[in-house]
């Protein structure tokens, strides 16, 4: 599902939230869910970061999904344009997954292909990374 993400809403301890129409689910709420997923793919602006908490580091959407039980989370480091290269990135990534590649290999293959095809769009293909089990 494609949803809008906001990186600075919610409890100061958990930064970020996902908009579903007029409703928001905050990072803190996500962290309390029981998510049995091999992968959560956050193709949204700055979905990696949140608030800095002493001894924890950045606490945001990525961290919340890991706490909730997602085995891996793919996230983006920067403001991600809603463009055809982003769509192509996601399409190619899931094509590699459907061919049997693991998450890390699919991510790497996708980045290398898009690096060659769209060298000027490095802010798109270069910002995706994976956390958790790969």
Tab-separated table of N, CA, C and O in Angstrom:
chain	number	residue	atom	x	y	z
A	1	UNK	N	0.838	-1.181	0.000
A	1	UNK	CA	0.000	0.000	0.000
A	1	UNK	C	0.879	1.238	0.000
A	1	UNK	O	1.860	1.305	0.713
A	2	UNK	N	0.513	2.215	-0.768
A	2	UNK	CA	1.254	3.458	-0.792
A	2	UNK	C	0.585	4.423	0.180
A	2	UNK	O	-0.602	4.691	0.077
A	3	UNK	N	1.356	4.916	1.104
A	3	UNK	CA	0.833	5.851	2.086
A	3	UNK	C	1.824	6.980	2.293
A	3	UNK	O	3.017	6.817	2.114
A	4	UNK	N	1.316	8.111	2.716
A	4	UNK	CA	2.143	9.269	3.012
A	4	UNK	C	2.786	9.096	4.379
A	4	UNK	O	2.179	8.608	5.315
A	5	UNK	N	4.020	9.518	4.500
A	5	UNK	CA	4.752	9.421	5.763
A	5	UNK	C	5.125	10.812	6.220
A	5	UNK	O	5.461	11.670	5.419
A	6	UNK	N	5.061	11.024	7.504
A	6	UNK	CA	5.488	12.291	8.075
A	6	UNK	C	6.504	11.994	9.160
A	6	UNK	O	6.270	11.162	10.013
A	7	UNK	N	7.630	12.660	9.126
A	7	UNK	CA	8.717	12.346	10.040
A	7	UNK	C	8.742	13.119	11.327
A	7	UNK	O	9.646	12.946	12.113
A	8	UNK	N	7.797	13.970	11.608
A	8	UNK	CA	7.914	14.765	12.827
A	8	UNK	C	6.590	14.903	13.562
A	8	UNK	O	6.298	15.934	14.135
A	9	UNK	N	5.774	13.861	13.522
A	9	UNK	CA	4.516	13.913	14.260
A	9	UNK	C	4.538	12.870	15.353
A	9	UNK	O	5.267	11.905	15.287
A	10	UNK	N	3.759	13.073	16.375
A	10	UNK	CA	3.620	12.055	17.403
A	10	UNK	C	4.404	12.350	18.662
A	10	UNK	O	4.898	13.441	18.892
A	11	UNK	N	4.510	11.345	19.478
A	11	UNK	CA	5.205	11.393	20.749
A	11	UNK	C	6.666	11.767	20.531
A	11	UNK	O	7.311	11.234	19.646
A	12	UNK	N	7.221	12.659	21.350
A	12	UNK	CA	8.621	13.037	21.179
A	12	UNK	C	9.578	11.847	21.272
A	12	UNK	O	10.660	11.880	20.734
A	13	UNK	N	9.172	10.799	21.949
A	13	UNK	CA	10.011	9.612	22.053
A	13	UNK	C	10.031	8.784	20.789
A	13	UNK	O	10.951	8.027	20.535
A	14	UNK	N	9.002	8.892	19.997
A	14	UNK	CA	8.896	8.162	18.732
A	14	UNK	C	8.509	9.159	17.668
A	14	UNK	O	7.411	9.678	17.683
A	15	UNK	N	9.397	9.420	16.751
A	15	UNK	CA	9.106	10.412	15.723
A	15	UNK	C	8.609	9.732	14.465
A	15	UNK	O	9.167	8.750	14.026
A	16	UNK	N	7.567	10.282	13.892
A	16	UNK	CA	7.090	9.802	12.613
A	16	UNK	C	5.713	9.203	12.698
A	16	UNK	O	5.249	8.801	13.758
A	17	UNK	N	5.091	9.143	11.563
A	17	UNK	CA	3.774	8.551	11.484
A	17	UNK	C	3.419	8.266	10.044
A	17	UNK	O	3.999	8.831	9.124
A	18	UNK	N	2.480	7.360	9.858
A	18	UNK	CA	1.977	7.029	8.536
A	18	UNK	C	0.559	7.562	8.423
A	18	UNK	O	-0.273	7.293	9.286
A	19	UNK	N	0.302	8.308	7.372
A	19	UNK	CA	-1.036	8.816	7.115
A	19	UNK	C	-1.827	7.802	6.299
A	19	UNK	O	-1.340	7.289	5.299
A	20	UNK	N	-3.041	7.518	6.728
A	20	UNK	CA	-3.993	6.697	5.988
A	20	UNK	C	-5.226	7.552	5.789
A	20	UNK	O	-6.103	7.586	6.654
A	21	UNK	N	-5.257	8.283	4.680
A	21	UNK	CA	-6.334	9.243	4.483
A	21	UNK	C	-6.201	10.349	5.504
A	21	UNK	O	-5.200	11.040	5.563
A	22	UNK	N	-7.212	10.494	6.343
A	22	UNK	CA	-7.191	11.508	7.398
A	22	UNK	C	-6.636	10.974	8.716
A	22	UNK	O	-6.498	11.710	9.680
A	23	UNK	N	-6.347	9.688	8.775
A	23	UNK	CA	-5.876	9.063	10.008
A	23	UNK	C	-4.362	8.895	9.997
A	23	UNK	O	-3.757	8.745	8.946
A	24	UNK	N	-3.778	8.897	11.186
A	24	UNK	CA	-2.335	8.715	11.336
A	24	UNK	C	-2.096	7.573	12.312
A	24	UNK	O	-2.741	7.489	13.357
A	25	UNK	N	-1.166	6.692	11.957
A	25	UNK	CA	-0.658	5.733	12.923
A	25	UNK	C	0.763	6.171	13.236
A	25	UNK	O	1.592	6.342	12.338
A	26	UNK	N	1.027	6.405	14.510
A	26	UNK	CA	2.316	6.932	14.932
A	26	UNK	C	3.331	5.815	15.120
A	26	UNK	O	2.978	4.648	15.316
A	27	UNK	N	4.607	6.194	15.075
A	27	UNK	CA	5.696	5.236	15.265
A	27	UNK	C	5.532	4.448	16.563
A	27	UNK	O	5.774	3.248	16.605
A	28	UNK	N	5.123	5.138	17.610
A	28	UNK	CA	4.933	4.471	18.898
A	28	UNK	C	3.874	3.375	18.783
A	28	UNK	O	4.028	2.283	19.332
A	29	UNK	N	2.799	3.636	18.049
A	29	UNK	CA	1.745	2.635	17.850
A	29	UNK	C	2.251	1.469	17.011
A	29	UNK	O	1.927	0.315	17.290
A	30	UNK	N	3.031	1.760	15.993
A	30	UNK	CA	3.595	0.701	15.154
A	30	UNK	C	4.459	-0.226	15.991
A	30	UNK	O	4.394	-1.447	15.859
A	31	UNK	N	5.249	0.339	16.883
A	31	UNK	CA	6.159	-0.472	17.697
A	31	UNK	C	5.417	-1.431	18.623
A	31	UNK	O	5.987	-2.420	19.076
A	32	UNK	N	4.147	-1.182	18.891
A	32	UNK	CA	3.355	-2.046	19.770
A	32	UNK	C	2.608	-3.141	19.016
A	32	UNK	O	1.966	-3.993	19.621
A	33	UNK	N	2.686	-3.115	17.685
A	33	UNK	CA	2.017	-4.130	16.875
A	33	UNK	C	2.812	-5.427	16.871
A	33	UNK	O	3.992	-5.452	17.205
A	34	UNK	N	2.166	-6.495	16.476
A	34	UNK	CA	2.842	-7.775	16.280
A	34	UNK	C	2.904	-8.013	14.770
A	34	UNK	O	1.952	-8.516	14.182
A	35	UNK	N	4.015	-7.615	14.175
A	35	UNK	CA	4.166	-7.701	12.723
A	35	UNK	C	5.015	-8.919	12.391
A	35	UNK	O	6.177	-8.996	12.773
A	36	UNK	N	4.410	-9.849	11.687
A	36	UNK	CA	5.124	-11.053	11.261
A	36	UNK	C	5.400	-10.910	9.766
A	36	UNK	O	4.716	-11.494	8.939
A	37	UNK	N	6.397	-10.090	9.445
A	37	UNK	CA	6.717	-9.823	8.044
A	37	UNK	C	8.204	-10.036	7.816
A	37	UNK	O	9.026	-9.656	8.657
A	38	UNK	N	8.531	-10.631	6.697
A	38	UNK	CA	9.935	-10.769	6.325
A	38	UNK	C	10.519	-9.429	5.911
A	38	UNK	O	11.709	-9.191	6.081
A	39	UNK	N	9.664	-8.553	5.346
A	39	UNK	CA	10.156	-7.281	4.843
A	39	UNK	C	9.077	-6.213	4.915
A	39	UNK	O	7.930	-6.454	4.559
A	40	UNK	N	9.479	-5.027	5.375
A	40	UNK	CA	8.665	-3.812	5.258
A	40	UNK	C	9.478	-2.870	4.379
A	40	UNK	O	10.657	-2.626	4.643
A	41	UNK	N	8.861	-2.363	3.324
A	41	UNK	CA	9.546	-1.483	2.375
A	41	UNK	C	8.954	-0.094	2.526
A	41	UNK	O	7.800	0.140	2.181
A	42	UNK	N	9.756	0.842	3.038
A	42	UNK	CA	9.324	2.222	3.237
A	42	UNK	C	9.916	3.087	2.128
A	42	UNK	O	11.032	3.573	2.231
A	43	UNK	N	9.197	3.238	1.044
A	43	UNK	CA	9.685	4.078	-0.062
A	43	UNK	C	9.120	5.475	0.116
A	43	UNK	O	8.271	5.936	-0.635
A	44	UNK	N	9.624	6.147	1.128
A	44	UNK	CA	9.111	7.479	1.456
A	44	UNK	C	10.261	8.359	1.934
A	44	UNK	O	11.345	7.874	2.255
A	45	UNK	N	10.008	9.633	2.000
A	45	UNK	CA	11.035	10.595	2.380
A	45	UNK	C	11.560	10.370	3.787
A	45	UNK	O	10.780	10.269	4.735
A	46	UNK	N	12.854	10.304	3.902
A	46	UNK	CA	13.543	10.271	5.198
A	46	UNK	C	12.887	9.327	6.193
A	46	UNK	O	12.754	9.646	7.369
A	47	UNK	N	12.472	8.148	5.730
A	47	UNK	CA	11.773	7.208	6.608
A	47	UNK	C	12.706	6.526	7.592
A	47	UNK	O	12.266	5.805	8.475
A	48	UNK	N	13.983	6.774	7.485
A	48	UNK	CA	14.972	6.172	8.366
A	48	UNK	C	15.030	6.856	9.717
A	48	UNK	O	15.182	6.212	10.740
A	49	UNK	N	14.930	8.155	9.712
A	49	UNK	CA	15.262	8.924	10.899
A	49	UNK	C	14.063	9.262	11.764
A	49	UNK	O	12.930	9.211	11.336
A	50	UNK	N	14.369	9.621	12.990
A	50	UNK	CA	13.366	10.049	13.946
A	50	UNK	C	14.035	10.942	14.966
A	50	UNK	O	14.979	11.654	14.662
A	51	UNK	N	13.575	10.855	16.198
A	51	UNK	CA	14.180	11.630	17.273
A	51	UNK	C	15.387	10.895	17.840
A	51	UNK	O	15.406	9.669	17.902
A	52	UNK	N	16.368	11.660	18.283
A	52	UNK	CA	17.532	11.075	18.936
A	52	UNK	C	17.205	10.866	20.405
A	52	UNK	O	16.786	11.783	21.091
A	53	UNK	N	17.384	9.636	20.863
A	53	UNK	CA	17.132	9.297	22.253
A	53	UNK	C	18.431	8.762	22.855
A	53	UNK	O	19.070	7.882	22.269
A	54	UNK	N	18.777	9.290	24.006
A	54	UNK	CA	20.010	8.877	24.677
A	54	UNK	C	20.063	7.359	24.796
A	54	UNK	O	19.097	6.735	25.207
A	55	UNK	N	21.152	6.788	24.432
A	55	UNK	CA	21.469	5.356	24.472
A	55	UNK	C	20.725	4.533	23.419
A	55	UNK	O	20.963	3.348	23.288
A	56	UNK	N	19.822	5.141	22.653
A	56	UNK	CA	19.082	4.409	21.623
A	56	UNK	C	19.447	4.865	20.215
A	56	UNK	O	19.332	4.106	19.276
A	57	UNK	N	19.830	6.122	20.055
A	57	UNK	CA	20.080	6.667	18.727
A	57	UNK	C	18.794	7.181	18.119
A	57	UNK	O	17.906	7.648	18.821
A	58	UNK	N	18.686	7.085	16.795
A	58	UNK	CA	17.504	7.560	16.080
A	58	UNK	C	16.338	6.594	16.281
A	58	UNK	O	16.472	5.397	16.058
A	59	UNK	N	15.211	7.127	16.705
A	59	UNK	CA	14.018	6.316	16.917
A	59	UNK	C	12.916	6.867	16.013
A	59	UNK	O	12.429	7.961	16.221
A	60	UNK	N	12.573	6.106	14.999
A	60	UNK	CA	11.563	6.539	14.044
A	60	UNK	C	10.840	5.350	13.461
A	60	UNK	O	10.736	4.290	14.093
A	61	UNK	N	10.345	5.492	12.248
A	61	UNK	CA	9.551	4.433	11.617
A	61	UNK	C	10.332	3.134	11.453
A	61	UNK	O	9.830	2.059	11.773
A	62	UNK	N	11.557	3.220	10.946
A	62	UNK	CA	12.359	2.014	10.749
A	62	UNK	C	12.489	1.243	12.055
A	62	UNK	O	12.216	0.045	12.132
A	63	UNK	N	12.892	1.927	13.084
A	63	UNK	CA	13.100	1.324	14.401
A	63	UNK	C	11.794	0.723	14.918
A	63	UNK	O	11.777	-0.370	15.470
A	64	UNK	N	10.691	1.418	14.723
A	64	UNK	CA	9.387	0.944	15.197
A	64	UNK	C	8.976	-0.355	14.528
A	64	UNK	O	8.441	-1.259	15.178
A	65	UNK	N	9.213	-0.477	13.221
A	65	UNK	CA	8.862	-1.715	12.522
A	65	UNK	C	9.749	-2.883	12.970
A	65	UNK	O	9.268	-4.008	13.081
A	66	UNK	N	11.012	-2.625	13.244
A	66	UNK	CA	11.906	-3.683	13.745
A	66	UNK	C	11.428	-4.151	15.126
A	66	UNK	O	11.329	-5.352	15.392
A	67	UNK	N	11.102	-3.217	16.001
A	67	UNK	CA	10.592	-3.565	17.334
A	67	UNK	C	9.311	-4.388	17.218
A	67	UNK	O	9.097	-5.340	17.974
A	68	UNK	N	8.463	-4.053	16.266
A	68	UNK	CA	7.172	-4.727	16.095
A	68	UNK	C	7.313	-6.137	15.521
A	68	UNK	O	6.346	-6.891	15.512
A	69	UNK	N	8.504	-6.488	15.038
A	69	UNK	CA	8.721	-7.855	14.578
A	69	UNK	C	9.089	-8.026	13.122
A	69	UNK	O	9.328	-9.154	12.675
A	70	UNK	N	9.139	-6.941	12.355
A	70	UNK	CA	9.567	-7.075	10.961
A	70	UNK	C	11.013	-7.557	10.944
A	70	UNK	O	11.859	-7.035	11.665
A	71	UNK	N	11.289	-8.560	10.144
A	71	UNK	CA	12.646	-9.114	10.096
A	71	UNK	C	13.610	-8.168	9.380
A	71	UNK	O	14.770	-8.071	9.750
A	72	UNK	N	13.137	-7.492	8.349
A	72	UNK	CA	13.951	-6.529	7.607
A	72	UNK	C	13.099	-5.321	7.248
A	72	UNK	O	11.898	-5.452	7.016
A	73	UNK	N	13.753	-4.166	7.193
A	73	UNK	CA	13.079	-2.942	6.769
A	73	UNK	C	13.977	-2.243	5.757
A	73	UNK	O	15.153	-2.007	6.019
A	74	UNK	N	13.425	-1.943	4.596
A	74	UNK	CA	14.122	-1.109	3.625
A	74	UNK	C	13.575	0.294	3.790
A	74	UNK	O	12.366	0.508	3.851
A	75	UNK	N	14.496	1.231	3.886
A	75	UNK	CA	14.140	2.604	4.177
A	75	UNK	C	14.963	3.524	3.282
A	75	UNK	O	15.874	3.074	2.582
A	76	UNK	N	14.647	4.813	3.326
A	76	UNK	CA	15.369	5.784	2.505
A	76	UNK	C	15.963	6.872	3.386
A	76	UNK	O	15.352	7.302	4.359
A	77	UNK	N	17.147	7.316	3.017
A	77	UNK	CA	17.881	8.283	3.823
A	77	UNK	C	17.450	9.730	3.635
A	77	UNK	O	17.566	10.530	4.547
A	78	UNK	N	16.990	10.067	2.441
A	78	UNK	CA	16.765	11.468	2.114
A	78	UNK	C	15.338	11.717	1.655
A	78	UNK	O	14.538	10.802	1.593
A	79	UNK	N	15.067	12.970	1.292
A	79	UNK	CA	13.779	13.300	0.684
A	79	UNK	C	13.693	12.604	-0.666
A	79	UNK	O	14.530	12.827	-1.540
A	80	UNK	N	12.720	11.770	-0.800
A	80	UNK	CA	12.583	10.923	-1.974
A	80	UNK	C	11.552	11.509	-2.921
A	80	UNK	O	10.386	11.644	-2.559
A	81	UNK	N	11.961	11.850	-4.133
A	81	UNK	CA	10.980	12.406	-5.072
A	81	UNK	C	9.980	11.347	-5.518
A	81	UNK	O	10.324	10.176	-5.667
A	82	UNK	N	8.759	11.772	-5.689
A	82	UNK	CA	7.718	10.884	-6.203
A	82	UNK	C	7.828	10.915	-7.718
A	82	UNK	O	7.163	11.685	-8.390
A	83	UNK	N	8.729	10.069	-8.238
A	83	UNK	CA	9.034	10.127	-9.664
A	83	UNK	C	9.098	8.721	-10.259
A	83	UNK	O	9.056	7.720	-9.542
A	84	UNK	N	9.237	8.679	-11.557
A	84	UNK	CA	9.257	7.395	-12.257
A	84	UNK	C	10.452	6.539	-11.861
A	84	UNK	O	10.372	5.311	-11.888
A	85	UNK	N	11.565	7.142	-11.455
A	85	UNK	CA	12.734	6.360	-11.050
A	85	UNK	C	12.449	5.636	-9.735
A	85	UNK	O	12.849	4.479	-9.552
A	86	UNK	N	11.732	6.273	-8.833
A	86	UNK	CA	11.341	5.615	-7.584
A	86	UNK	C	10.427	4.428	-7.877
A	86	UNK	O	10.615	3.340	-7.329
A	87	UNK	N	9.464	4.628	-8.740
A	87	UNK	CA	8.553	3.551	-9.130
A	87	UNK	C	9.338	2.412	-9.775
A	87	UNK	O	9.120	1.237	-9.466
A	88	UNK	N	10.267	2.741	-10.642
A	88	UNK	CA	11.086	1.734	-11.314
A	88	UNK	C	11.958	0.982	-10.312
A	88	UNK	O	12.160	-0.230	-10.428
A	89	UNK	N	12.456	1.687	-9.310
A	89	UNK	CA	13.266	1.042	-8.276
A	89	UNK	C	12.450	-0.037	-7.556
A	89	UNK	O	12.901	-1.174	-7.410
A	90	UNK	N	11.271	0.326	-7.117
A	90	UNK	CA	10.419	-0.617	-6.387
A	90	UNK	C	10.022	-1.790	-7.286
A	90	UNK	O	10.071	-2.955	-6.872
A	91	UNK	N	9.670	-1.502	-8.530
A	91	UNK	CA	9.296	-2.555	-9.475
A	91	UNK	C	10.428	-3.551	-9.679
A	91	UNK	O	10.238	-4.758	-9.596
A	92	UNK	N	11.627	-3.042	-9.927
A	92	UNK	CA	12.783	-3.925	-10.158
A	92	UNK	C	13.134	-4.719	-8.907
A	92	UNK	O	13.479	-5.888	-8.989
A	93	UNK	N	13.072	-4.063	-7.755
A	93	UNK	CA	13.381	-4.759	-6.504
A	93	UNK	C	12.470	-5.976	-6.344
A	93	UNK	O	12.944	-7.090	-6.097
A	94	UNK	N	11.176	-5.772	-6.492
A	94	UNK	CA	10.244	-6.884	-6.301
A	94	UNK	C	10.332	-7.908	-7.431
A	94	UNK	O	10.024	-9.086	-7.219
A	95	UNK	N	10.797	-7.517	-8.582
A	95	UNK	CA	11.058	-8.482	-9.649
A	95	UNK	C	12.168	-9.438	-9.210
A	95	UNK	O	12.042	-10.656	-9.378
A	96	UNK	N	13.239	-8.896	-8.632
A	96	UNK	CA	14.323	-9.751	-8.136
A	96	UNK	C	13.852	-10.648	-6.989
A	96	UNK	O	14.234	-11.813	-6.909
A	97	UNK	N	13.016	-10.124	-6.114
A	97	UNK	CA	12.467	-10.939	-5.016
A	97	UNK	C	11.659	-12.098	-5.595
A	97	UNK	O	11.795	-13.243	-5.163
A	98	UNK	N	10.837	-11.807	-6.598
A	98	UNK	CA	9.998	-12.858	-7.198
A	98	UNK	C	10.833	-13.915	-7.908
A	98	UNK	O	10.384	-15.047	-8.084
A	99	UNK	N	12.061	-13.564	-8.291
A	99	UNK	CA	12.966	-14.521	-8.921
A	99	UNK	C	13.746	-15.349	-7.904
A	99	UNK	O	14.567	-16.183	-8.278
A	100	UNK	N	13.525	-15.080	-6.615
A	100	UNK	CA	14.153	-15.883	-5.575
A	100	UNK	C	15.370	-15.275	-4.903
A	100	UNK	O	15.994	-15.908	-4.056
A	101	UNK	N	15.699	-14.035	-5.233
A	101	UNK	CA	16.836	-13.374	-4.587
A	101	UNK	C	16.450	-12.954	-3.176
A	101	UNK	O	15.294	-12.619	-2.913
A	102	UNK	N	17.404	-12.954	-2.268
A	102	UNK	CA	17.109	-12.471	-0.916
A	102	UNK	C	17.038	-10.941	-0.934
A	102	UNK	O	17.391	-10.300	-1.927
A	103	UNK	N	16.573	-10.364	0.157
A	103	UNK	CA	16.344	-8.916	0.222
A	103	UNK	C	17.597	-8.109	-0.091
A	103	UNK	O	17.548	-7.149	-0.863
A	104	UNK	N	18.718	-8.490	0.515
A	104	UNK	CA	19.959	-7.744	0.326
A	104	UNK	C	20.439	-7.833	-1.122
A	104	UNK	O	20.835	-6.831	-1.716
A	105	UNK	N	20.392	-9.014	-1.686
A	105	UNK	CA	20.832	-9.196	-3.065
A	105	UNK	C	19.916	-8.440	-4.029
A	105	UNK	O	20.394	-7.793	-4.967
A	106	UNK	N	18.620	-8.498	-3.799
A	106	UNK	CA	17.674	-7.782	-4.659
A	106	UNK	C	17.908	-6.276	-4.582
A	106	UNK	O	17.872	-5.582	-5.601
A	107	UNK	N	18.173	-5.773	-3.389
A	107	UNK	CA	18.445	-4.345	-3.214
A	107	UNK	C	19.711	-3.952	-3.966
A	107	UNK	O	19.730	-2.976	-4.720
A	108	UNK	N	20.763	-4.725	-3.792
A	108	UNK	CA	22.045	-4.417	-4.438
A	108	UNK	C	21.925	-4.474	-5.972
A	108	UNK	O	22.409	-3.593	-6.671
A	109	UNK	N	21.278	-5.500	-6.474
A	109	UNK	CA	21.107	-5.632	-7.927
A	109	UNK	C	20.310	-4.452	-8.484
A	109	UNK	O	20.644	-3.896	-9.533
A	110	UNK	N	19.253	-4.077	-7.774
A	110	UNK	CA	18.426	-2.953	-8.213
A	110	UNK	C	19.239	-1.667	-8.240
A	110	UNK	O	19.174	-0.886	-9.195
A	111	UNK	N	20.018	-1.433	-7.195
A	111	UNK	CA	20.825	-0.216	-7.147
A	111	UNK	C	21.850	-0.177	-8.278
A	111	UNK	O	22.052	0.865	-8.895
A	112	UNK	N	22.487	-1.295	-8.566
A	112	UNK	CA	23.485	-1.315	-9.636
A	112	UNK	C	22.864	-1.058	-11.006
A	112	UNK	O	23.429	-0.327	-11.827
A	113	UNK	N	21.716	-1.666	-11.257
A	113	UNK	CA	21.042	-1.450	-12.542
A	113	UNK	C	20.615	0.002	-12.693
A	113	UNK	O	20.862	0.638	-13.725
A	114	UNK	N	19.984	0.557	-11.672
A	114	UNK	CA	19.524	1.944	-11.770
A	114	UNK	C	20.681	2.930	-11.774
A	114	UNK	O	20.585	3.998	-12.380
A	115	UNK	N	21.780	2.571	-11.140
A	115	UNK	CA	22.980	3.413	-11.195
A	115	UNK	C	23.438	3.566	-12.644
A	115	UNK	O	23.824	4.654	-13.066
A	116	UNK	N	23.394	2.477	-13.400
A	116	UNK	CA	23.796	2.523	-14.810
A	116	UNK	C	22.760	3.219	-15.681
A	116	UNK	O	23.115	3.954	-16.597
A	117	UNK	N	21.485	2.968	-15.421
A	117	UNK	CA	20.425	3.536	-16.259
A	117	UNK	C	20.089	4.987	-15.930
A	117	UNK	O	19.673	5.742	-16.810
A	118	UNK	N	20.219	5.364	-14.658
A	118	UNK	CA	19.861	6.714	-14.202
A	118	UNK	C	20.979	7.283	-13.320
A	118	UNK	O	20.775	7.544	-12.132
A	119	UNK	N	22.170	7.505	-13.886
A	119	UNK	CA	23.292	7.963	-13.057
A	119	UNK	C	23.042	9.304	-12.366
A	119	UNK	O	23.574	9.543	-11.276
A	120	UNK	N	22.227	10.162	-12.953
A	120	UNK	CA	21.957	11.473	-12.352
A	120	UNK	C	20.907	11.426	-11.247
A	120	UNK	O	20.694	12.421	-10.561
A	121	UNK	N	20.267	10.268	-11.081
A	121	UNK	CA	19.216	10.125	-10.062
A	121	UNK	C	19.738	9.383	-8.829
A	121	UNK	O	19.018	8.628	-8.192
A	122	UNK	N	20.996	9.625	-8.472
A	122	UNK	CA	21.621	8.914	-7.350
A	122	UNK	C	20.907	9.160	-6.020
A	122	UNK	O	20.966	8.322	-5.123
A	123	UNK	N	20.202	10.282	-5.907
A	123	UNK	CA	19.460	10.542	-4.668
A	123	UNK	C	18.314	9.554	-4.495
A	123	UNK	O	17.859	9.325	-3.382
A	124	UNK	N	17.853	8.955	-5.585
A	124	UNK	CA	16.799	7.938	-5.497
A	124	UNK	C	17.421	6.590	-5.197
A	124	UNK	O	17.216	6.021	-4.128
A	125	UNK	N	18.192	6.036	-6.126
A	125	UNK	CA	18.694	4.667	-5.969
A	125	UNK	C	19.764	4.548	-4.892
A	125	UNK	O	19.933	3.507	-4.278
A	126	UNK	N	20.487	5.639	-4.601
A	126	UNK	CA	21.566	5.578	-3.621
A	126	UNK	C	21.113	5.675	-2.181
A	126	UNK	O	21.863	5.342	-1.263
A	127	UNK	N	19.895	6.118	-1.941
A	127	UNK	CA	19.438	6.350	-0.574
A	127	UNK	C	18.756	5.177	0.099
A	127	UNK	O	18.548	5.167	1.308
A	128	UNK	N	18.401	4.160	-0.668
A	128	UNK	CA	17.741	2.987	-0.077
A	128	UNK	C	18.767	2.111	0.631
A	128	UNK	O	19.864	1.878	0.124
A	129	UNK	N	18.414	1.624	1.805
A	129	UNK	CA	19.257	0.648	2.497
A	129	UNK	C	18.378	-0.276	3.317
A	129	UNK	O	17.199	-0.027	3.529
A	130	UNK	N	18.987	-1.357	3.783
A	130	UNK	CA	18.230	-2.380	4.506
A	130	UNK	C	18.755	-2.496	5.927
A	130	UNK	O	19.967	-2.406	6.171
A	131	UNK	N	17.849	-2.673	6.866
A	131	UNK	CA	18.193	-2.898	8.268
A	131	UNK	C	17.525	-4.172	8.737
A	131	UNK	O	16.472	-4.568	8.215
A	132	UNK	N	18.123	-4.822	9.699
A	132	UNK	CA	17.570	-6.065	10.222
A	132	UNK	C	18.237	-7.267	9.577
A	132	UNK	O	19.361	-7.184	9.105
A	133	UNK	N	17.522	-8.371	9.543
A	133	UNK	CA	18.039	-9.592	8.911
A	133	UNK	C	17.928	-9.442	7.418
A	133	UNK	O	16.915	-8.982	6.903
A	134	UNK	N	18.921	-9.836	6.693
A	134	UNK	CA	18.888	-9.664	5.255
A	134	UNK	C	18.753	-10.987	4.556
A	134	UNK	O	18.616	-11.095	3.416
